[in-house]
Short mmCIF file of C-alpha atoms in Angstrom, two decimals:
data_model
loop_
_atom_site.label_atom_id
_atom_site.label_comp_id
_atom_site.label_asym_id
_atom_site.label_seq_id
_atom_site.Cartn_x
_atom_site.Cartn_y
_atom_site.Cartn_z
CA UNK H 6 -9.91 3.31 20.13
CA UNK H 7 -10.46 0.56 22.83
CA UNK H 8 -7.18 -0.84 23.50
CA UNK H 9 -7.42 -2.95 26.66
CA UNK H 10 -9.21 -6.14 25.13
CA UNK H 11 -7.75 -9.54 25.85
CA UNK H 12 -4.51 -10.49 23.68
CA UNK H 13 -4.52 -14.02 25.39
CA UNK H 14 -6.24 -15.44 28.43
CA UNK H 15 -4.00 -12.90 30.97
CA UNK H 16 -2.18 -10.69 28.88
CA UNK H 17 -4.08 -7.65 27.72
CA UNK H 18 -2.84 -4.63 25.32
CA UNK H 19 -3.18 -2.44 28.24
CA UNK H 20 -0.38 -4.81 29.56
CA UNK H 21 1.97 -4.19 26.44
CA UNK H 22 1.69 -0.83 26.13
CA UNK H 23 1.09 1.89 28.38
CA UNK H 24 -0.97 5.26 28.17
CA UNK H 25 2.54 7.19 27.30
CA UNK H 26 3.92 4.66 25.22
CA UNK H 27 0.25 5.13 22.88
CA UNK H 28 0.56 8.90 23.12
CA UNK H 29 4.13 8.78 22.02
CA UNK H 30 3.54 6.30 19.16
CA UNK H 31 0.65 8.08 17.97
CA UNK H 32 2.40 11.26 18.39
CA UNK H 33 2.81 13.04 14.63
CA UNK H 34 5.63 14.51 13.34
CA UNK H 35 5.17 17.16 10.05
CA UNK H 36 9.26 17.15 10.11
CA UNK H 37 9.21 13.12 9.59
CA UNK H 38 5.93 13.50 7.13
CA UNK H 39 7.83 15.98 4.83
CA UNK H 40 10.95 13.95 5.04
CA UNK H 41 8.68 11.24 3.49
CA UNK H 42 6.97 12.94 1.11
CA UNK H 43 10.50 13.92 0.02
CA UNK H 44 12.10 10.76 -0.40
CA UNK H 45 9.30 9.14 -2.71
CA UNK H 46 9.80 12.31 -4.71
CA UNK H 47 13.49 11.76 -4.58
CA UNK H 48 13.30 8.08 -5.97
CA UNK H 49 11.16 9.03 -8.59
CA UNK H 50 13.32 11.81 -9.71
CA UNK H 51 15.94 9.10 -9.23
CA UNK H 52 14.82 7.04 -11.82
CA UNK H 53 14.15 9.52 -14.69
CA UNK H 54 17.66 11.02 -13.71
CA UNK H 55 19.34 7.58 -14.21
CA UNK H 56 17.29 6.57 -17.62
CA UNK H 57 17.96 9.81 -19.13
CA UNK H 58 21.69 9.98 -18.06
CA UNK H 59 22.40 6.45 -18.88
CA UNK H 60 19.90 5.38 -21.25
CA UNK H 61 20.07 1.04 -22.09
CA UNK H 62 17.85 -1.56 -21.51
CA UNK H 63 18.79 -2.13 -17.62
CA UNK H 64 18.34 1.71 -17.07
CA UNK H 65 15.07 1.30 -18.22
CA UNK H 66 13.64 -1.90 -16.59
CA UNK H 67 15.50 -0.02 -13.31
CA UNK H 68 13.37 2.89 -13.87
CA UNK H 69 10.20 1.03 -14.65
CA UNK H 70 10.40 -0.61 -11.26
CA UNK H 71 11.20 2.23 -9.02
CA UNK H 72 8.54 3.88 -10.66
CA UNK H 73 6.21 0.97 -9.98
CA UNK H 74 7.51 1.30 -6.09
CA UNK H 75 6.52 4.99 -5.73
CA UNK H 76 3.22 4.84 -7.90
CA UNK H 77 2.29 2.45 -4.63
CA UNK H 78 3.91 4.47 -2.29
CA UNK H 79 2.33 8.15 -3.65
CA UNK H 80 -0.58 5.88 -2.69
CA UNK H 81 0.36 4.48 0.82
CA UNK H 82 1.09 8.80 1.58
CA UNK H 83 -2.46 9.50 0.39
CA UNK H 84 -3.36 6.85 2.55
CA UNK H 85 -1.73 8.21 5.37
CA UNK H 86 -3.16 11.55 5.03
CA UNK H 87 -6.65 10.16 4.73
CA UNK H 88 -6.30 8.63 7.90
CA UNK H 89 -5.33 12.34 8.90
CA UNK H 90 -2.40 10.25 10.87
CA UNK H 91 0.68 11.74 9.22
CA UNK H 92 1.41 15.82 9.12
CA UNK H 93 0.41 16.96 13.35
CA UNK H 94 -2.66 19.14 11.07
CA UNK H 95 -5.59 18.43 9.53
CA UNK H 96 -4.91 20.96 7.07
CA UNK H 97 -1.85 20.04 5.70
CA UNK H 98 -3.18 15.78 5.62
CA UNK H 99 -5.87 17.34 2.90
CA UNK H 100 -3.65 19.49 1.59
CA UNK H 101 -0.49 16.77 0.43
CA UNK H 102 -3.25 14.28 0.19
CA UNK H 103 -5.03 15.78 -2.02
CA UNK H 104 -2.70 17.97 -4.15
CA UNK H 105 1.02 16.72 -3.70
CA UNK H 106 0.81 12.92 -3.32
CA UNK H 107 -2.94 12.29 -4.98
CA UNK H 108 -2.96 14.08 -8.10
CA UNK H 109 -0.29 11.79 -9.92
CA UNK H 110 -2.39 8.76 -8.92
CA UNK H 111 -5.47 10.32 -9.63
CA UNK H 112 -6.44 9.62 -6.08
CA UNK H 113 -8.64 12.14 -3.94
CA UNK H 114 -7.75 12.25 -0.57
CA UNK H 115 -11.58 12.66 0.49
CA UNK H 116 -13.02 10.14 -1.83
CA UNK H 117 -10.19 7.58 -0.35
CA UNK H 118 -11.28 8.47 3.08
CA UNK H 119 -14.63 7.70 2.70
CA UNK H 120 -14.44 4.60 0.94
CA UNK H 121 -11.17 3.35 3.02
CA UNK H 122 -12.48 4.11 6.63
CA UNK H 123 -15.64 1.74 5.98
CA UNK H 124 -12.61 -0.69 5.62
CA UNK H 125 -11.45 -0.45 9.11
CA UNK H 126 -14.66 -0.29 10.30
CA UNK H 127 -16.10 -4.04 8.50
CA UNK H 128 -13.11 -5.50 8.39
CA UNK H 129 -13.82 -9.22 9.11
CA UNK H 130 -17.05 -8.92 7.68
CA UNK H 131 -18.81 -9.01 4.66
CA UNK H 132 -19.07 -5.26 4.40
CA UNK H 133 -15.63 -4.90 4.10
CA UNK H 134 -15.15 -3.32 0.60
CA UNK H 135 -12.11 -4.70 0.15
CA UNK H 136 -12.78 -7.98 0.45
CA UNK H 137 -12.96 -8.41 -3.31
CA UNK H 138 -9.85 -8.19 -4.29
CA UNK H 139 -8.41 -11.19 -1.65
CA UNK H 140 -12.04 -12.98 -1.36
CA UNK H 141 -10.54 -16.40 -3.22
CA UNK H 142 -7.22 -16.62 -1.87
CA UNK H 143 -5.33 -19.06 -0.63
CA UNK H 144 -5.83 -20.27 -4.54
CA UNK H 145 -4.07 -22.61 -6.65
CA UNK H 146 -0.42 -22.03 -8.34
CA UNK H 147 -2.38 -22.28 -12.00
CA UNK H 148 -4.88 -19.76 -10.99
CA UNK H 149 -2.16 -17.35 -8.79
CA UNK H 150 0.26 -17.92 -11.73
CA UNK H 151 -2.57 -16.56 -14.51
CA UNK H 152 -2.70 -13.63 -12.20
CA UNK H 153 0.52 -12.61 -12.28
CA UNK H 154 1.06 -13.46 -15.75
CA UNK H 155 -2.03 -10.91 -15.90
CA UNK H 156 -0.48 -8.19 -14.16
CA UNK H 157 3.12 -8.42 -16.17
CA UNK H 158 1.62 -8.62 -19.49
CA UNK H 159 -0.60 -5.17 -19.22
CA UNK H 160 -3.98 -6.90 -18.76
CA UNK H 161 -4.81 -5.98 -15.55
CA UNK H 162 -3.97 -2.58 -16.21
CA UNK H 163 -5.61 -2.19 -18.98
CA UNK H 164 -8.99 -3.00 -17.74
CA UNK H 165 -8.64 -0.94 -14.89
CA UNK H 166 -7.54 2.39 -17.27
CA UNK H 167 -10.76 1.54 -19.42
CA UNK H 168 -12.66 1.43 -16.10
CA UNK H 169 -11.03 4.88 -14.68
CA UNK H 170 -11.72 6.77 -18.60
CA UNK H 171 -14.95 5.44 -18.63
CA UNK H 172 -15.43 7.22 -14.75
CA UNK H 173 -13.60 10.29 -15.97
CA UNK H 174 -15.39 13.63 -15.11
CA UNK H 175 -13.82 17.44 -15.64
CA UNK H 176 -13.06 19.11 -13.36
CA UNK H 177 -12.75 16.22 -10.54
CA UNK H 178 -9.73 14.93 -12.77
CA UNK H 179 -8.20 17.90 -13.23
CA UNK H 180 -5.24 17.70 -11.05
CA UNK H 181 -4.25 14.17 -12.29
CA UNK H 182 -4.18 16.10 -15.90
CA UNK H 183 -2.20 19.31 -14.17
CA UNK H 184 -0.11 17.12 -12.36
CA UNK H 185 1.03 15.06 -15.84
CA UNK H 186 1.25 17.75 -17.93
CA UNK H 187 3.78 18.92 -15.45
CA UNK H 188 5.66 15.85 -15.38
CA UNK H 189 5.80 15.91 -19.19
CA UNK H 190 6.61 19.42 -18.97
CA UNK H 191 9.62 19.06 -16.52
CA UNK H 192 10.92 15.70 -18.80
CA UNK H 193 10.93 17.60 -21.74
CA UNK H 194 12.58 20.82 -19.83
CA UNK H 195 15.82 17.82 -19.60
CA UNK H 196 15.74 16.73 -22.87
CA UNK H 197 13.66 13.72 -22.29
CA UNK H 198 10.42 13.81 -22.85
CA UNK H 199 9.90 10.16 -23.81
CA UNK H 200 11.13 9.62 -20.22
CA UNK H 201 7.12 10.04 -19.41
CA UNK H 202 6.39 7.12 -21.28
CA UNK H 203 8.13 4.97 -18.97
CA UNK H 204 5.63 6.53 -16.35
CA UNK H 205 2.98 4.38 -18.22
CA UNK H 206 5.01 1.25 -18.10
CA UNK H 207 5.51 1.20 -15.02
CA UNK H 208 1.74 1.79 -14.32
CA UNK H 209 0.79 -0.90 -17.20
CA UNK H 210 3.40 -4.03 -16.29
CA UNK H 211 4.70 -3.05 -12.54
CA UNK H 212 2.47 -1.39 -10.59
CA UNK H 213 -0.46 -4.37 -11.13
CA UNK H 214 1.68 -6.62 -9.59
CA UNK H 215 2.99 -4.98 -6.66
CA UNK H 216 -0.73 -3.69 -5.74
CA UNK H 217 -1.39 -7.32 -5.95
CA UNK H 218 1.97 -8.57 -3.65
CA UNK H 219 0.47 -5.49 -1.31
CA UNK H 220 -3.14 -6.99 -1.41
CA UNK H 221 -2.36 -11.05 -0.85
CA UNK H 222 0.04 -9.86 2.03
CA UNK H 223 -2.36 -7.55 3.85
CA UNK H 224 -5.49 -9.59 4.30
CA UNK H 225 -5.15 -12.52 1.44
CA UNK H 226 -3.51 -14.97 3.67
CA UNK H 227 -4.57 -13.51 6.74
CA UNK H 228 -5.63 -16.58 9.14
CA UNK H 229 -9.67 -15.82 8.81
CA UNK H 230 -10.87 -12.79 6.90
CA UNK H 231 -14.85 -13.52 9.01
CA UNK H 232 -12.98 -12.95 12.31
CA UNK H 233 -12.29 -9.10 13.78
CA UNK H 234 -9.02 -9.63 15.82
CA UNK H 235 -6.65 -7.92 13.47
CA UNK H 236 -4.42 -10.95 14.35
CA UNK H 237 -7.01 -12.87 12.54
CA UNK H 238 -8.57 -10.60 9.40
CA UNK H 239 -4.58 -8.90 8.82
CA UNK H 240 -0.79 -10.00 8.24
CA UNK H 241 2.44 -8.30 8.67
CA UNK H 242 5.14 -9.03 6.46
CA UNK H 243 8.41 -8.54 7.60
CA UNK H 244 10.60 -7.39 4.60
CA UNK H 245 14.16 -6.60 3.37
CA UNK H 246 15.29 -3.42 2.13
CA UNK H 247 14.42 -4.15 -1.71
CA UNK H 248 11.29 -5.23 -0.41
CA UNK H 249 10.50 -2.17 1.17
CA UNK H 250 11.82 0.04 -1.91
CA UNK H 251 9.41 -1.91 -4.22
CA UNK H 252 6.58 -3.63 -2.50
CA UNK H 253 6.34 -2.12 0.81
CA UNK H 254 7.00 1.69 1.08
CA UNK H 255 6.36 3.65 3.61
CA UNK H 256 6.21 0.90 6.25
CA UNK H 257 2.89 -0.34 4.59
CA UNK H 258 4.07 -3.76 5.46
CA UNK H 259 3.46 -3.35 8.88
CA UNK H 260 -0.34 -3.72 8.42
CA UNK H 261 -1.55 -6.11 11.84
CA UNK H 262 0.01 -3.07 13.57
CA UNK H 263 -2.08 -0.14 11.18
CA UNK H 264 -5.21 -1.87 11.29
CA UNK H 265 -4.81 -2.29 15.78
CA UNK H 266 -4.13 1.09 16.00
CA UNK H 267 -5.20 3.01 12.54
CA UNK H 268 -4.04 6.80 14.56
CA UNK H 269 -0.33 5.59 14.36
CA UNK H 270 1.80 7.70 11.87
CA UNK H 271 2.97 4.92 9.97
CA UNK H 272 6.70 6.07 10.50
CA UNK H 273 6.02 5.07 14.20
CA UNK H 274 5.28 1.12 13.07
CA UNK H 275 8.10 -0.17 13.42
CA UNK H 276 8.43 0.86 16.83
CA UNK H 277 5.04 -0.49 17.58
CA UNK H 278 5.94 -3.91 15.95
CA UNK H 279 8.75 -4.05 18.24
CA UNK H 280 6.69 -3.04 21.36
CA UNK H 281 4.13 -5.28 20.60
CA UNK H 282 6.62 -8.23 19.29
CA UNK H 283 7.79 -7.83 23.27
CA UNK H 284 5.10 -7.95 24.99
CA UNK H 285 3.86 -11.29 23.30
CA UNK H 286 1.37 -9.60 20.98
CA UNK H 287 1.84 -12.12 18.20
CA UNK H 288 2.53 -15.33 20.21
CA UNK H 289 0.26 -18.40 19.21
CA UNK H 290 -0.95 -16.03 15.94
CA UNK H 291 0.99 -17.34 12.49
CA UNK H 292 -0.01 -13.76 11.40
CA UNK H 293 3.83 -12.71 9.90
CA UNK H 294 5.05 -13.28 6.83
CA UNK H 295 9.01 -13.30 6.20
CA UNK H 296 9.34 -11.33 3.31
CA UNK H 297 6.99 -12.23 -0.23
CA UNK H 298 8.23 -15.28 -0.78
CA UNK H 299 6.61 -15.97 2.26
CA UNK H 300 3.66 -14.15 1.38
CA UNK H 301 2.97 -15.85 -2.14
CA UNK H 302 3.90 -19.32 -0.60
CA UNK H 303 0.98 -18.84 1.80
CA UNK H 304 -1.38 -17.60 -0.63
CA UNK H 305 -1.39 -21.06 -2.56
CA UNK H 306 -3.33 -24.13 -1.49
CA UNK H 307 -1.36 -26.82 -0.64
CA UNK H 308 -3.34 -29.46 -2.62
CA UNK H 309 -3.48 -28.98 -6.83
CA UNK H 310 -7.24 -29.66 -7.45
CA UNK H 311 -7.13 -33.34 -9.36
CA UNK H 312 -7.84 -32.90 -13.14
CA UNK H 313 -11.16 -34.19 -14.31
CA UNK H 314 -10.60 -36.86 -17.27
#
């Protein structure tokens, strides 16, 4: 990747960071990349372990949303290993892409490469492929409000599970039907086995919305979406530590930084924010968000359309 472009009129990147600081930051760690892998795992058997121990109403919506944070960040590890920028080999990226993190998502690791790389490589363009889903934003509070409403009822979800069983092929689905049957399998091993339902919940009235928190934050109220400085097309969102359980695992938030340098583990982004927070990276670029609040207050147009009589 170039790196030495102009960040202002006399400050370059070259400036900011240095040859060693890049090879340490995009240096990758399999100890760190397990350690991650683990932890999702560990909230997730977190939340069935607390439901089923302690079953109520607050158990449940507790559950639901934890859920909801690792069904997005299985997906942020898949998207790691597509980028082959988390285990230090090739191997093992497809290999927990594709059969540890993907198959509970029903994401392949090489079918997510494909279609995510032509993202980095439009971005600011029309070819981006992901431009859909933030195309209209900033929008108004009636129209962002419908969408949420959307997401919390089930809607949103429910077209896109007719969309996916309409696309469903054997054997390419396989794993996703492996990988449930043994999370049914293990639920009903405890006692539990409705405990799998709330897997669905979570998918139906969480998950929507925190894809869509994930989505407006990344590029949605990005300064201009036509430009290709990732200052310009991408945002950062600075979050708290519920935040980051729920709507930005796995140091997705840090997304100006991912999308400047897409080889950086994302477990080394923080460190890179920092670096590049130092060096005057972001100065004169309103490309941060503090937290979601931020984030949604951004992605609404400051003038109500007038109501035609």
């Amino acid at each position: 990747m170039i790196w030495c472009f102009l960040v202002s009129n006399d400050i370059k990147l070259s400036d900011i960071l240095s040859k060693s600081d890049l090879a340490l930051l995009r240096k990758k760690s399999s100890l760190k990349a397990c350690f991650m892998v683990l932890m999702n795992f560990s909230i997730m058997a977190l939340a069935f372990s607390t439901v089923i121990v302690w079953t109520n109403p607050l158990t449940i919506l507790l559950c639901m949303l934890l859920l909801g944070g690792r069904q997005l960040g299985i997906g942020i590890l898949v998207h790691e290993c597509a980028h082959k920028a988390f285990f230090d080999s090739d191997r093992l990226n497809d290999f927990v892409g594709q059969w540890v993190c993907g198959p509970l998502i029903n994401l392949s690791v090489h079918d997510y490469r494909k279609y995510h790389l032509r993202h980095h490589r439009h971005a600011g363009t029309d070819d981006d492929p992901d431009q859909i889903f933030v195309a209209k934003y900033p929008v108004t509070k009636a129209s962002l409000r419908r969408k949420i409403i959307r997401d919390i009822t089930g809607q949103t979800a429910y077209r896109d599970t007719l969309r996916k069983l309409l696309m469903f092929r054997w054997p390419s689905n396989a794993p996703w039907l492996v990988s449930h049957l043994l999370l049914l399998l293990t639920l009903t091993a405890f006692g539990f086995p409705m405990a799998y339902l709330l897997w669905w919940a979570s998918e139906f009235f969480v998950y929507p919305l925190l894809v869509r928190l994930r989505q407006i934050g990344e590029h949605g109220v990005a300064l201009n979406r036509y430009e290709r400085a990732p200052r310009l097309n991408t945002g950062t969102t600075l979050v708290s530590w519920w935040e980051r359980l729920l709507m930005a695992p796995n140091y997705v938030n840090y997304h100006v930084e991912h999308h400047q340098f897409a080889t950086v583990p994302c477990y080394n982004l923080p460190a890179l924010h920092r670096l590049l927070k130092k060096g005057g990276y972001f100065d004169g670029y309103n490309c941060i968000a503090n937290g979601y609040v931020d984030v949604l207050r951004r992605a609404v147009q400051n003038i109500e359309p007038t109501p035609s009589n």
